[in-house]
Amino acid sequence: MADGTLSWRPTASLETLHRRSELVNRTRRFFQERRVLEVDIPVLQGGCNLDPGIQPLRVETPDGPRFLPTSPEHPLKRLVAAGAGSVWSLGPAFRSGELGQRHGPEFRMLEWYRPGWDDWRLLREVLDLFHSLTGLGITHEVVGYRKAFVTHVGLDPATASDVDVANALGDDRQAVMDSTGTLDRLAALDLLMGTRVEPHLGRGHWTVICDYPPHVAAQARLRMDDDDLPAAARFEIYRDGLELANGYWELTDATELNQRLSEQLRAKEDGRLVRDHRFEAAMAAGLGDCAGVAVGFDRVMMLALGLPTVAATQAFAWGDA
């Protein structure tokens, strides 16, 4: 706006928008062929997702506070609990404070749920979809969270001391120190994952990270890893250092879920957030064995179309909306 005129033109090229539309149609055919029901979810919801590291956006309405979805997870699980079977949705998601080449406060999330499946069976379907959209095949490696740290950071997060973790961060440790100079270990491990591990993942093939520690289980169930330590039944898929998918073998124990949500709300220390009581009631009624996955659709478009930023895949990116 150097000349005082607001920019009104699309962020993405028209050619990109045509190609993106073709890939959306291909996604729809993928799920139609597998008899997965497409559904829309409400954009304003009565409660929010409390997963660590995610900050919901609150909207005041005449009927009280509502929250923009950080993902379609809660409504989709309510549908599964109601007997809808396998469901999928592609729609807007919102997360406060996320803006960069690979992030935006508003983006498109693709998410689906498969009753009766576990995370390993769902992983194969995600790779099939990614092959369909990108043409990059399904060749992949599966690497445990701890092994990824040993390979790229030189420490095992399950056994390393706080001093070892701090030393691995170097000058970056200041970002995860509290006012007393004490290391926030969990934040430090998350920072190491994002800055030291993730850039190496998915080079020349898909990398699947599994066996995440319990503190990042979110709504995944727990099981034992190869060393008989508790780990989340969760996977993430990377390509070219870019995280694209986050899948769970879903936690179905309503009591355990309630405990986790209570802990997550306390950790956020934000009195403006409200638990999603309708979702919790659905989980108490019974979800049943189920696996689900969330895919950053704009990131997949970025990869499929060879574009440098997620904004370049969007008709109107955050700064141009």
C-alpha angles and dihedrals in degrees: 000000000000092000093046094258120122115238108243103167122107119274093223124057117254089243089056091050091052091049091046090052090054090053092049088054090048089052091051091051090048091060095038090057089052094046095241112155117239113220138175121228130208114268092210112052133186095232137023141237110256100195114146115265094021123106116197124212116238122212123195115223134174087257094053134271121337130184131223109234117261084195135343090254101117099046091044092052090049088056092049090049088052091057100260092137119212112004137178137187137187113195149118122307128185133206124175120234098016113124129139143090091305100027141058134173087239122039142140120270124197112201136168141173132212118198113216094019130111127214095266094055091047091050091063091053092050091053090049090054093047090051090051093051101039106024089227096126126232101273106137147156126224115216128178118237092242094048090051089056093047091050100045105023102027097235139089108235091209094060108019118112123239088252091056091049092048092048091051089056094050112182090355089073090086089071091063101040120106125222091277093053094253118144117244094221098195093048089046092054090048089051092049090050092052098042107028106027111029096057089064097050127102097017108161093346140028116287117208116199115201141167096052117188118265094252090070097039091109101173098344121111121244129243136163122274126218091280092051093252122135113262137171118260089233138120136194124197123215136188125181090352092306123123109225109164139028116193134182140192088224126244108240100177103106093197093054090045091052090052093050093047091050091052092046093051092050091049092054092056091202117134092194093070121094128198117242099246096177090055091048090050089053091051090049089052088055134273098199125214107322145154126208139180137197120208126193095229096191089055091052088050089050089054096042094048097040094240125155099224140026088237089064089061095053127085089222118010124206097276093046101045 
